[in-house]
Short mmCIF file of N, CA and C in Angstrom, two decimals:
data_model
loop_
_atom_site.label_atom_id
_atom_site.label_comp_id
_atom_site.label_asym_id
_atom_site.label_seq_id
_atom_site.Cartn_x
_atom_site.Cartn_y
_atom_site.Cartn_z
N MET A 600 -74.58 40.37 -15.11
CA MET A 600 -75.03 41.72 -15.62
C MET A 600 -74.62 42.88 -14.66
N ARG A 601 -74.67 42.58 -13.31
CA ARG A 601 -74.34 43.57 -12.41
C ARG A 601 -72.88 44.01 -12.54
N PRO A 602 -72.00 43.05 -12.61
CA PRO A 602 -70.56 43.45 -12.72
C PRO A 602 -70.38 44.28 -14.03
N VAL A 603 -71.07 43.94 -15.08
CA VAL A 603 -70.88 44.58 -16.33
C VAL A 603 -71.52 46.07 -16.21
N SER A 604 -72.64 46.20 -15.57
CA SER A 604 -73.13 47.52 -15.35
C SER A 604 -72.21 48.35 -14.43
N PHE A 605 -71.72 47.72 -13.43
CA PHE A 605 -70.74 48.43 -12.49
C PHE A 605 -69.48 48.93 -13.24
N LEU A 606 -68.96 48.02 -14.10
CA LEU A 606 -67.75 48.44 -14.89
C LEU A 606 -68.13 49.58 -15.84
N LYS A 607 -69.20 49.38 -16.54
CA LYS A 607 -69.57 50.51 -17.43
C LYS A 607 -69.79 51.81 -16.76
N SER A 608 -70.27 51.80 -15.54
CA SER A 608 -70.44 53.07 -14.80
C SER A 608 -69.15 53.64 -14.47
N ILE A 609 -68.20 52.79 -14.10
CA ILE A 609 -66.85 53.35 -13.73
C ILE A 609 -66.27 54.01 -14.93
N VAL A 610 -66.33 53.44 -16.08
CA VAL A 610 -65.79 54.05 -17.33
C VAL A 610 -66.60 55.22 -17.67
N ARG A 611 -67.92 55.10 -17.75
CA ARG A 611 -68.78 56.17 -18.24
C ARG A 611 -68.69 57.43 -17.32
N GLU A 612 -68.46 57.19 -16.03
CA GLU A 612 -68.42 58.34 -15.07
C GLU A 612 -66.94 58.78 -14.82
N ASN A 613 -66.01 58.18 -15.56
CA ASN A 613 -64.61 58.41 -15.45
C ASN A 613 -64.07 58.43 -13.97
N ARG A 614 -64.45 57.31 -13.28
CA ARG A 614 -64.05 57.10 -11.95
C ARG A 614 -62.68 56.51 -11.81
N ASN A 615 -62.05 56.60 -10.72
CA ASN A 615 -60.76 56.05 -10.44
C ASN A 615 -60.93 54.59 -10.60
N VAL A 616 -59.85 53.89 -11.10
CA VAL A 616 -59.89 52.42 -11.39
C VAL A 616 -60.04 51.64 -10.03
N LEU A 617 -59.56 52.29 -8.95
CA LEU A 617 -59.76 51.67 -7.61
C LEU A 617 -61.23 51.42 -7.18
N THR A 618 -62.13 52.15 -7.84
CA THR A 618 -63.56 51.99 -7.59
C THR A 618 -63.97 50.55 -7.88
N PHE A 619 -63.26 49.93 -8.74
CA PHE A 619 -63.54 48.54 -9.12
C PHE A 619 -63.52 47.65 -7.97
N VAL A 620 -62.62 47.92 -6.93
CA VAL A 620 -62.52 47.14 -5.77
C VAL A 620 -63.12 47.75 -4.51
N ASP A 621 -63.30 49.08 -4.49
CA ASP A 621 -63.80 49.78 -3.26
C ASP A 621 -64.97 50.65 -3.51
N GLY A 622 -65.69 50.45 -4.58
CA GLY A 622 -66.80 51.34 -4.93
C GLY A 622 -67.83 51.27 -3.83
N ASP A 623 -68.58 52.44 -3.74
CA ASP A 623 -69.60 52.53 -2.59
C ASP A 623 -70.99 52.42 -3.26
N TYR A 624 -71.07 51.74 -4.30
CA TYR A 624 -72.44 51.56 -4.89
C TYR A 624 -72.35 50.29 -5.76
N THR A 625 -73.63 49.91 -6.13
CA THR A 625 -73.84 48.69 -6.97
C THR A 625 -75.11 48.85 -7.70
N PHE A 626 -75.45 47.90 -8.47
CA PHE A 626 -76.72 47.83 -9.22
C PHE A 626 -77.54 46.73 -8.66
N LEU A 627 -78.75 46.92 -8.12
CA LEU A 627 -79.63 46.03 -7.46
C LEU A 627 -81.06 46.13 -8.05
N ASN A 628 -81.76 44.99 -7.87
CA ASN A 628 -83.25 44.98 -7.98
C ASN A 628 -83.71 44.38 -6.63
N GLY A 629 -85.00 44.19 -6.51
CA GLY A 629 -85.54 43.67 -5.28
C GLY A 629 -84.99 42.31 -4.87
N ALA A 630 -84.88 41.47 -5.90
CA ALA A 630 -84.39 40.09 -5.57
C ALA A 630 -82.94 40.11 -5.03
N LEU A 631 -82.08 40.92 -5.69
CA LEU A 631 -80.72 40.92 -5.21
C LEU A 631 -80.60 41.73 -3.89
N ALA A 632 -81.57 42.69 -3.68
CA ALA A 632 -81.47 43.51 -2.47
C ALA A 632 -81.52 42.62 -1.13
N THR A 633 -82.23 41.54 -1.29
CA THR A 633 -82.30 40.61 -0.11
C THR A 633 -80.96 40.08 0.33
N ILE A 634 -80.13 39.76 -0.69
CA ILE A 634 -78.80 39.25 -0.35
C ILE A 634 -78.01 40.29 0.37
N TYR A 635 -78.22 41.54 0.02
CA TYR A 635 -77.46 42.65 0.63
C TYR A 635 -78.11 43.09 1.93
N GLY A 636 -79.27 42.63 2.27
CA GLY A 636 -79.94 43.11 3.46
C GLY A 636 -80.68 44.38 3.24
N LEU A 637 -80.94 44.73 1.96
CA LEU A 637 -81.57 45.99 1.61
C LEU A 637 -83.00 45.84 1.04
N GLU A 638 -83.66 44.83 1.45
CA GLU A 638 -84.99 44.42 0.90
C GLU A 638 -86.02 45.46 1.28
N LYS A 639 -85.82 46.30 2.36
CA LYS A 639 -86.71 47.34 2.72
C LYS A 639 -86.71 48.56 1.88
N SER A 640 -85.37 48.79 1.39
CA SER A 640 -85.21 50.06 0.60
C SER A 640 -85.14 49.86 -0.91
N VAL A 641 -84.98 48.72 -1.43
CA VAL A 641 -85.02 48.36 -2.85
C VAL A 641 -85.94 47.25 -3.20
N THR A 642 -87.02 47.63 -3.90
CA THR A 642 -88.05 46.66 -4.25
C THR A 642 -88.29 46.79 -5.74
N GLY A 643 -88.89 45.79 -6.26
CA GLY A 643 -89.32 45.70 -7.69
C GLY A 643 -88.21 45.04 -8.57
N PRO A 644 -88.57 44.68 -9.79
CA PRO A 644 -87.73 43.98 -10.62
C PRO A 644 -86.66 44.82 -11.42
N GLU A 645 -86.83 46.09 -11.40
CA GLU A 645 -85.85 46.90 -12.17
C GLU A 645 -84.50 47.14 -11.49
N MET A 646 -83.48 47.01 -12.33
CA MET A 646 -82.08 47.17 -11.74
C MET A 646 -81.90 48.72 -11.58
N ARG A 647 -81.23 49.09 -10.55
CA ARG A 647 -80.95 50.51 -10.34
C ARG A 647 -79.67 50.72 -9.52
N LYS A 648 -79.05 51.88 -9.68
CA LYS A 648 -77.81 52.13 -8.90
C LYS A 648 -78.19 52.47 -7.45
N VAL A 649 -77.42 51.77 -6.54
CA VAL A 649 -77.77 51.91 -5.07
C VAL A 649 -76.49 52.17 -4.34
N HIS A 650 -76.60 53.23 -3.57
CA HIS A 650 -75.43 53.66 -2.66
C HIS A 650 -75.27 52.54 -1.56
N LEU A 651 -74.12 52.17 -1.27
CA LEU A 651 -73.87 51.09 -0.17
C LEU A 651 -73.26 51.83 0.95
N THR A 652 -73.83 51.56 2.19
CA THR A 652 -73.29 52.12 3.37
C THR A 652 -72.35 51.17 4.12
N ASP A 653 -72.36 49.93 3.77
CA ASP A 653 -71.53 48.86 4.34
C ASP A 653 -70.27 48.76 3.51
N ALA A 654 -69.17 49.18 4.07
CA ALA A 654 -67.85 49.18 3.35
C ALA A 654 -67.48 47.81 2.95
N ASN A 655 -67.92 46.80 3.60
CA ASN A 655 -67.56 45.40 3.24
C ASN A 655 -68.15 45.04 1.93
N ARG A 656 -69.13 45.70 1.45
CA ARG A 656 -69.86 45.37 0.22
C ARG A 656 -69.31 46.00 -1.03
N GLY A 657 -68.31 46.93 -0.91
CA GLY A 657 -67.96 47.77 -1.99
C GLY A 657 -67.20 46.94 -3.08
N GLY A 658 -67.34 47.37 -4.34
CA GLY A 658 -66.64 46.82 -5.42
C GLY A 658 -67.01 45.44 -5.81
N VAL A 659 -66.27 44.81 -6.71
CA VAL A 659 -66.63 43.52 -7.23
C VAL A 659 -66.50 42.41 -6.23
N LEU A 660 -65.61 42.60 -5.18
CA LEU A 660 -65.35 41.51 -4.23
C LEU A 660 -66.57 41.32 -3.38
N GLY A 661 -67.45 42.19 -3.23
CA GLY A 661 -68.59 41.93 -2.36
C GLY A 661 -69.91 41.66 -3.24
N MET A 662 -69.71 41.40 -4.46
CA MET A 662 -70.84 41.06 -5.39
C MET A 662 -71.22 39.67 -5.33
N PRO A 663 -72.54 39.27 -5.05
CA PRO A 663 -72.86 37.93 -4.99
C PRO A 663 -72.58 37.06 -6.21
N GLY A 664 -72.70 37.51 -7.37
CA GLY A 664 -72.30 36.79 -8.53
C GLY A 664 -70.88 36.35 -8.56
N ILE A 665 -69.97 37.17 -8.10
CA ILE A 665 -68.56 36.88 -8.08
C ILE A 665 -68.35 35.89 -6.96
N LEU A 666 -68.95 36.17 -5.84
CA LEU A 666 -68.73 35.29 -4.70
C LEU A 666 -69.32 33.85 -4.95
N ALA A 667 -70.48 33.80 -5.59
CA ALA A 667 -71.15 32.48 -5.92
C ALA A 667 -70.33 31.73 -6.93
N SER A 668 -69.75 32.45 -7.96
CA SER A 668 -68.96 31.75 -8.98
C SER A 668 -67.59 31.25 -8.40
N THR A 669 -67.19 31.74 -7.38
CA THR A 669 -66.00 31.29 -6.80
C THR A 669 -66.15 30.45 -5.56
N SER A 670 -67.34 29.81 -5.45
CA SER A 670 -67.72 28.93 -4.35
C SER A 670 -68.15 27.63 -4.98
N PHE A 671 -68.28 26.59 -4.19
CA PHE A 671 -68.97 25.35 -4.56
C PHE A 671 -70.36 25.58 -4.34
N PRO A 672 -71.32 24.67 -4.89
CA PRO A 672 -72.72 24.81 -4.77
C PRO A 672 -73.27 24.91 -3.20
N ASN A 673 -72.59 24.16 -2.39
CA ASN A 673 -73.06 24.08 -1.04
C ASN A 673 -72.14 24.72 -0.01
N ARG A 674 -71.06 25.35 -0.46
CA ARG A 674 -70.09 25.94 0.55
C ARG A 674 -69.21 26.91 -0.16
N THR A 675 -68.56 27.70 0.64
CA THR A 675 -67.59 28.61 0.11
C THR A 675 -66.29 27.87 -0.26
N SER A 676 -65.40 28.50 -1.09
CA SER A 676 -64.06 27.93 -1.38
C SER A 676 -62.99 29.07 -1.27
N PRO A 677 -62.42 29.13 -0.08
CA PRO A 677 -61.35 30.11 0.06
C PRO A 677 -60.23 30.03 -1.08
N VAL A 678 -59.98 28.80 -1.44
CA VAL A 678 -58.97 28.66 -2.49
C VAL A 678 -59.36 29.34 -3.83
N ARG A 679 -60.61 28.97 -4.30
CA ARG A 679 -61.13 29.48 -5.49
C ARG A 679 -61.24 30.97 -5.37
N ARG A 680 -61.70 31.48 -4.32
CA ARG A 680 -61.82 32.95 -4.20
C ARG A 680 -60.45 33.65 -4.17
N GLY A 681 -59.48 32.95 -3.55
CA GLY A 681 -58.08 33.50 -3.48
C GLY A 681 -57.43 33.47 -4.89
N VAL A 682 -57.67 32.51 -5.62
CA VAL A 682 -57.20 32.39 -7.00
C VAL A 682 -57.77 33.46 -7.88
N TRP A 683 -59.14 33.61 -7.71
CA TRP A 683 -59.82 34.68 -8.51
C TRP A 683 -59.37 36.07 -8.21
N VAL A 684 -59.16 36.38 -6.99
CA VAL A 684 -58.70 37.77 -6.62
C VAL A 684 -57.23 37.89 -7.19
N LEU A 685 -56.35 36.84 -6.91
CA LEU A 685 -55.01 37.01 -7.43
C LEU A 685 -55.04 37.20 -8.92
N GLU A 686 -55.71 36.46 -9.66
CA GLU A 686 -55.68 36.43 -11.15
C GLU A 686 -56.44 37.69 -11.71
N GLN A 687 -57.67 37.83 -11.29
CA GLN A 687 -58.64 38.76 -11.89
C GLN A 687 -58.45 40.18 -11.42
N VAL A 688 -58.05 40.47 -10.16
CA VAL A 688 -57.99 41.71 -9.49
C VAL A 688 -56.45 42.17 -9.48
N LEU A 689 -55.69 41.20 -9.01
CA LEU A 689 -54.21 41.67 -8.85
C LEU A 689 -53.34 41.31 -10.07
N GLY A 690 -53.98 40.50 -11.06
CA GLY A 690 -53.15 40.26 -12.21
C GLY A 690 -52.00 39.34 -12.02
N GLU A 691 -52.05 38.56 -11.03
CA GLU A 691 -51.03 37.50 -10.81
C GLU A 691 -51.32 36.25 -11.49
N HIS A 692 -50.38 35.45 -11.80
CA HIS A 692 -50.52 34.13 -12.39
C HIS A 692 -50.42 33.11 -11.27
N VAL A 693 -51.44 32.21 -11.25
CA VAL A 693 -51.48 31.15 -10.33
C VAL A 693 -51.22 29.85 -11.11
N PRO A 694 -50.17 29.15 -10.79
CA PRO A 694 -49.88 27.92 -11.56
C PRO A 694 -50.90 26.86 -11.28
N PRO A 695 -51.13 25.99 -12.21
CA PRO A 695 -52.09 24.89 -12.05
C PRO A 695 -51.63 23.96 -10.85
N THR A 696 -52.54 23.30 -10.28
CA THR A 696 -52.26 22.35 -9.27
C THR A 696 -51.48 21.20 -9.80
N PRO A 697 -50.84 20.34 -9.05
CA PRO A 697 -50.15 19.21 -9.61
C PRO A 697 -51.28 18.25 -10.22
N ALA A 698 -52.42 18.11 -9.67
CA ALA A 698 -53.41 17.20 -10.27
C ALA A 698 -53.91 17.78 -11.59
N GLU A 699 -53.99 19.12 -11.82
CA GLU A 699 -54.35 19.68 -13.01
C GLU A 699 -53.22 19.42 -14.07
N ARG A 700 -52.00 19.61 -13.58
CA ARG A 700 -50.96 19.50 -14.49
C ARG A 700 -50.77 18.02 -15.05
N SER A 701 -51.14 17.06 -14.14
CA SER A 701 -51.06 15.63 -14.54
C SER A 701 -52.32 15.20 -15.30
N GLY A 702 -53.34 15.96 -15.31
CA GLY A 702 -54.55 15.51 -15.97
C GLY A 702 -55.54 14.65 -15.13
N LEU A 703 -55.17 14.63 -13.79
CA LEU A 703 -55.99 13.72 -12.93
C LEU A 703 -57.22 14.40 -12.46
N GLY A 704 -57.29 15.78 -12.63
CA GLY A 704 -58.43 16.45 -12.16
C GLY A 704 -58.55 16.67 -10.67
N GLN A 705 -59.84 16.89 -10.19
CA GLN A 705 -60.03 17.08 -8.77
C GLN A 705 -60.23 15.80 -8.05
N THR A 706 -60.00 15.85 -6.88
CA THR A 706 -60.00 14.63 -5.95
C THR A 706 -61.38 14.23 -5.40
N GLY A 707 -62.41 14.99 -5.70
CA GLY A 707 -63.73 14.66 -5.17
C GLY A 707 -64.06 15.17 -3.81
N GLN A 708 -62.95 15.61 -3.12
CA GLN A 708 -63.12 16.10 -1.67
C GLN A 708 -64.14 17.28 -1.62
N GLU A 709 -64.21 18.05 -2.66
CA GLU A 709 -65.09 19.18 -2.66
C GLU A 709 -66.54 18.84 -2.61
N ASP A 710 -66.90 17.63 -2.85
CA ASP A 710 -68.34 17.25 -2.79
C ASP A 710 -68.80 16.75 -1.39
N ARG A 711 -67.86 16.59 -0.49
CA ARG A 711 -68.20 16.15 0.89
C ARG A 711 -69.09 17.17 1.56
N ARG A 712 -70.14 16.76 2.23
CA ARG A 712 -71.09 17.65 2.93
C ARG A 712 -70.30 18.30 4.16
N GLU A 713 -69.66 17.49 4.96
CA GLU A 713 -68.93 17.94 6.13
C GLU A 713 -67.57 18.24 5.82
N PHE A 714 -67.18 19.51 5.49
CA PHE A 714 -65.93 19.94 5.01
C PHE A 714 -65.36 21.17 5.67
N ASP A 715 -64.26 21.12 6.21
CA ASP A 715 -63.66 22.29 6.84
C ASP A 715 -62.60 22.79 6.00
N PRO A 716 -62.81 24.01 5.32
CA PRO A 716 -61.81 24.47 4.39
C PRO A 716 -60.51 24.76 5.03
N ALA A 717 -60.47 25.33 6.27
CA ALA A 717 -59.26 25.61 6.95
C ALA A 717 -58.43 24.30 7.18
N SER A 718 -59.03 23.22 7.62
CA SER A 718 -58.39 21.97 7.83
C SER A 718 -57.87 21.36 6.58
N ALA A 719 -58.67 21.50 5.57
CA ALA A 719 -58.24 20.99 4.24
C ALA A 719 -57.02 21.80 3.72
N ALA A 720 -57.08 23.07 3.87
CA ALA A 720 -55.86 23.82 3.43
C ALA A 720 -54.62 23.42 4.25
N ARG A 721 -54.76 23.27 5.52
CA ARG A 721 -53.59 22.93 6.35
C ARG A 721 -53.07 21.54 5.93
N SER A 722 -54.04 20.58 5.74
CA SER A 722 -53.46 19.27 5.46
C SER A 722 -52.87 19.20 4.04
N CYS A 723 -53.46 19.85 3.12
CA CYS A 723 -52.90 19.93 1.77
C CYS A 723 -51.49 20.52 1.76
N THR A 724 -51.37 21.65 2.40
CA THR A 724 -50.12 22.30 2.38
C THR A 724 -49.02 21.63 3.13
N ALA A 725 -49.44 20.77 4.06
CA ALA A 725 -48.48 19.97 4.78
C ALA A 725 -47.91 18.87 3.99
N ARG A 726 -48.60 18.44 2.97
CA ARG A 726 -48.15 17.26 2.17
C ARG A 726 -47.06 17.70 1.14
N THR A 727 -47.20 18.82 0.58
CA THR A 727 -46.18 19.13 -0.60
C THR A 727 -45.68 20.52 -0.39
N PRO A 728 -44.37 20.69 -0.63
CA PRO A 728 -43.80 22.15 -0.53
C PRO A 728 -44.41 23.02 -1.72
N PHE A 729 -44.69 22.40 -2.88
CA PHE A 729 -45.22 23.17 -4.01
C PHE A 729 -46.63 23.74 -3.57
N ALA A 730 -47.40 22.80 -2.94
CA ALA A 730 -48.80 23.35 -2.55
C ALA A 730 -48.61 24.37 -1.38
N ALA A 731 -47.61 24.19 -0.49
CA ALA A 731 -47.53 25.08 0.56
C ALA A 731 -47.09 26.57 0.12
N ASN A 732 -46.27 26.63 -0.93
CA ASN A 732 -45.87 27.87 -1.50
C ASN A 732 -47.03 28.57 -2.13
N CYS A 733 -47.85 27.87 -2.87
CA CYS A 733 -49.08 28.54 -3.51
C CYS A 733 -50.04 28.93 -2.40
N HIS A 734 -50.39 27.99 -1.54
CA HIS A 734 -51.40 28.23 -0.57
C HIS A 734 -51.07 29.33 0.45
N LYS A 735 -49.76 29.53 0.71
CA LYS A 735 -49.46 30.60 1.71
C LYS A 735 -49.76 31.99 1.16
N ILE A 736 -49.93 32.10 -0.21
CA ILE A 736 -50.28 33.33 -0.86
C ILE A 736 -51.80 33.47 -1.02
N LEU A 737 -52.38 32.32 -1.64
CA LEU A 737 -53.81 32.47 -2.02
C LEU A 737 -54.81 32.21 -0.82
N ASP A 738 -54.46 31.39 0.06
CA ASP A 738 -55.38 31.10 1.17
C ASP A 738 -55.82 32.30 1.98
N PRO A 739 -54.85 33.10 2.46
CA PRO A 739 -55.20 34.29 3.21
C PRO A 739 -56.20 35.25 2.49
N ILE A 740 -55.95 35.33 1.21
CA ILE A 740 -56.90 36.20 0.38
C ILE A 740 -58.30 35.60 0.31
N GLY A 741 -58.42 34.34 0.08
CA GLY A 741 -59.65 33.64 -0.03
C GLY A 741 -60.40 33.66 1.42
N PHE A 742 -59.63 33.38 2.43
CA PHE A 742 -60.22 33.41 3.80
C PHE A 742 -60.62 34.82 4.23
N GLY A 743 -60.02 35.84 3.54
CA GLY A 743 -60.53 37.26 3.80
C GLY A 743 -62.00 37.54 3.28
N LEU A 744 -62.56 36.53 2.46
CA LEU A 744 -63.83 36.74 1.91
C LEU A 744 -64.86 35.81 2.60
N GLU A 745 -64.37 35.08 3.64
CA GLU A 745 -65.24 34.06 4.31
C GLU A 745 -66.47 34.56 4.97
N ASN A 746 -66.48 35.88 5.26
CA ASN A 746 -67.72 36.34 5.82
C ASN A 746 -68.96 36.40 4.87
N PHE A 747 -68.57 36.10 3.62
CA PHE A 747 -69.67 35.98 2.58
C PHE A 747 -69.89 34.48 2.44
N ASP A 748 -71.11 34.03 2.51
CA ASP A 748 -71.51 32.61 2.33
C ASP A 748 -71.42 32.32 0.88
N ALA A 749 -71.82 31.10 0.43
CA ALA A 749 -71.59 30.61 -0.91
C ALA A 749 -72.34 31.42 -2.00
N ILE A 750 -73.38 32.15 -1.61
CA ILE A 750 -74.09 33.00 -2.57
C ILE A 750 -73.93 34.53 -2.29
N GLY A 751 -73.10 34.83 -1.32
CA GLY A 751 -72.75 36.18 -1.14
C GLY A 751 -73.42 36.88 -0.03
N ARG A 752 -74.17 36.13 0.83
CA ARG A 752 -74.86 36.86 1.90
C ARG A 752 -73.73 37.02 3.04
N TRP A 753 -73.90 38.13 3.81
CA TRP A 753 -72.90 38.36 4.87
C TRP A 753 -73.18 37.48 5.98
N ARG A 754 -72.20 37.03 6.73
CA ARG A 754 -72.40 36.14 7.94
C ARG A 754 -71.18 36.45 8.92
N ASP A 755 -71.47 36.27 10.17
CA ASP A 755 -70.37 36.45 11.18
C ASP A 755 -69.94 35.08 11.76
N GLN A 756 -70.74 34.02 11.43
CA GLN A 756 -70.39 32.69 11.85
C GLN A 756 -70.41 31.73 10.65
N ASP A 757 -69.53 30.73 10.75
CA ASP A 757 -69.61 29.71 9.60
C ASP A 757 -70.65 28.77 9.81
N ASP A 758 -70.74 27.76 8.95
CA ASP A 758 -71.77 26.84 8.88
C ASP A 758 -71.91 25.97 10.21
N THR A 759 -70.80 25.89 10.94
CA THR A 759 -70.84 25.14 12.17
C THR A 759 -71.03 25.96 13.41
N GLY A 760 -71.28 27.22 13.21
CA GLY A 760 -71.50 28.18 14.32
C GLY A 760 -70.26 28.81 14.88
N GLY A 761 -69.17 28.57 14.31
CA GLY A 761 -67.89 29.12 14.74
C GLY A 761 -67.67 30.52 14.18
N ALA A 762 -66.94 31.37 14.94
CA ALA A 762 -66.65 32.75 14.47
C ALA A 762 -65.71 32.69 13.28
N ILE A 763 -66.02 33.57 12.33
CA ILE A 763 -65.18 33.61 11.14
C ILE A 763 -63.91 34.54 11.35
N ASP A 764 -62.80 33.97 11.12
CA ASP A 764 -61.53 34.80 11.10
C ASP A 764 -61.16 35.12 9.72
N ALA A 765 -61.41 36.35 9.30
CA ALA A 765 -61.16 36.71 7.91
C ALA A 765 -59.76 37.55 7.75
N ALA A 766 -58.98 37.45 8.75
CA ALA A 766 -57.74 38.12 8.72
C ALA A 766 -56.74 37.43 7.74
N GLY A 767 -55.85 38.24 7.16
CA GLY A 767 -54.91 37.77 6.18
C GLY A 767 -53.94 38.79 5.78
N GLU A 768 -53.18 38.42 4.75
CA GLU A 768 -52.11 39.30 4.27
C GLU A 768 -52.12 39.16 2.76
N LEU A 769 -52.03 40.38 2.09
CA LEU A 769 -51.84 40.45 0.67
C LEU A 769 -50.37 40.33 0.21
N PRO A 770 -50.15 39.92 -0.97
CA PRO A 770 -48.82 39.94 -1.50
C PRO A 770 -48.25 41.38 -1.33
N GLY A 771 -47.14 41.51 -0.72
CA GLY A 771 -46.54 42.75 -0.53
C GLY A 771 -46.63 43.17 1.00
N GLY A 772 -47.33 42.33 1.74
CA GLY A 772 -47.37 42.50 3.24
C GLY A 772 -48.44 43.32 3.86
N LYS A 773 -49.42 43.80 3.08
CA LYS A 773 -50.57 44.59 3.69
C LYS A 773 -51.52 43.60 4.35
N HIS A 774 -51.72 43.81 5.72
CA HIS A 774 -52.72 42.95 6.53
C HIS A 774 -54.07 43.47 6.39
N PHE A 775 -55.01 42.61 6.58
CA PHE A 775 -56.48 42.96 6.59
C PHE A 775 -57.20 42.07 7.52
N THR A 776 -58.31 42.56 8.05
CA THR A 776 -59.05 41.72 8.98
C THR A 776 -60.53 41.51 8.46
N ARG A 777 -61.02 42.22 7.45
CA ARG A 777 -62.31 42.13 6.93
C ARG A 777 -62.17 42.54 5.43
N PRO A 778 -63.18 42.29 4.62
CA PRO A 778 -63.11 42.65 3.18
C PRO A 778 -62.83 44.24 3.01
N LYS A 779 -63.38 45.00 3.96
CA LYS A 779 -63.25 46.47 3.68
C LYS A 779 -61.90 46.98 3.89
N SER A 780 -61.08 46.13 4.66
CA SER A 780 -59.70 46.62 4.82
C SER A 780 -58.83 46.36 3.66
#
């Protein structure tokens, strides 16, 4: 609902299309405000337009619904998030994985409780050149959203207590260190 309200407001208010990714407002109620850390200023069940002062939260990339839908139930997925940004925001085509092309499906690795996405990405890309070519593009974008947990709350440390390195590079060479960049 919030992404739809957000998109409608961009169209209705004749805003620049870039507002889609860097808008300084969103639509929240009291329940969603807690994810944003705004529970003191936004209360009650009704959705309303709220100005955001944290530049990391701007646009659809900082919306909990988008972040949760591109995560697994118990952890983030830099790969899923990278694919979503490439396809839905940048309009790029991401080819299916070899397992998807062969009909084998997923490996089940995503269900493991103790899982290090960075290690998994490194080991996967080391195995096949095809995987390495895709992952060198999509992983940095997905890791750029790692400051958001699986439901979209901001965090500075991962689940193991380590500092999050959200630096990466977009197709075309633009470097970033946090979602706001």
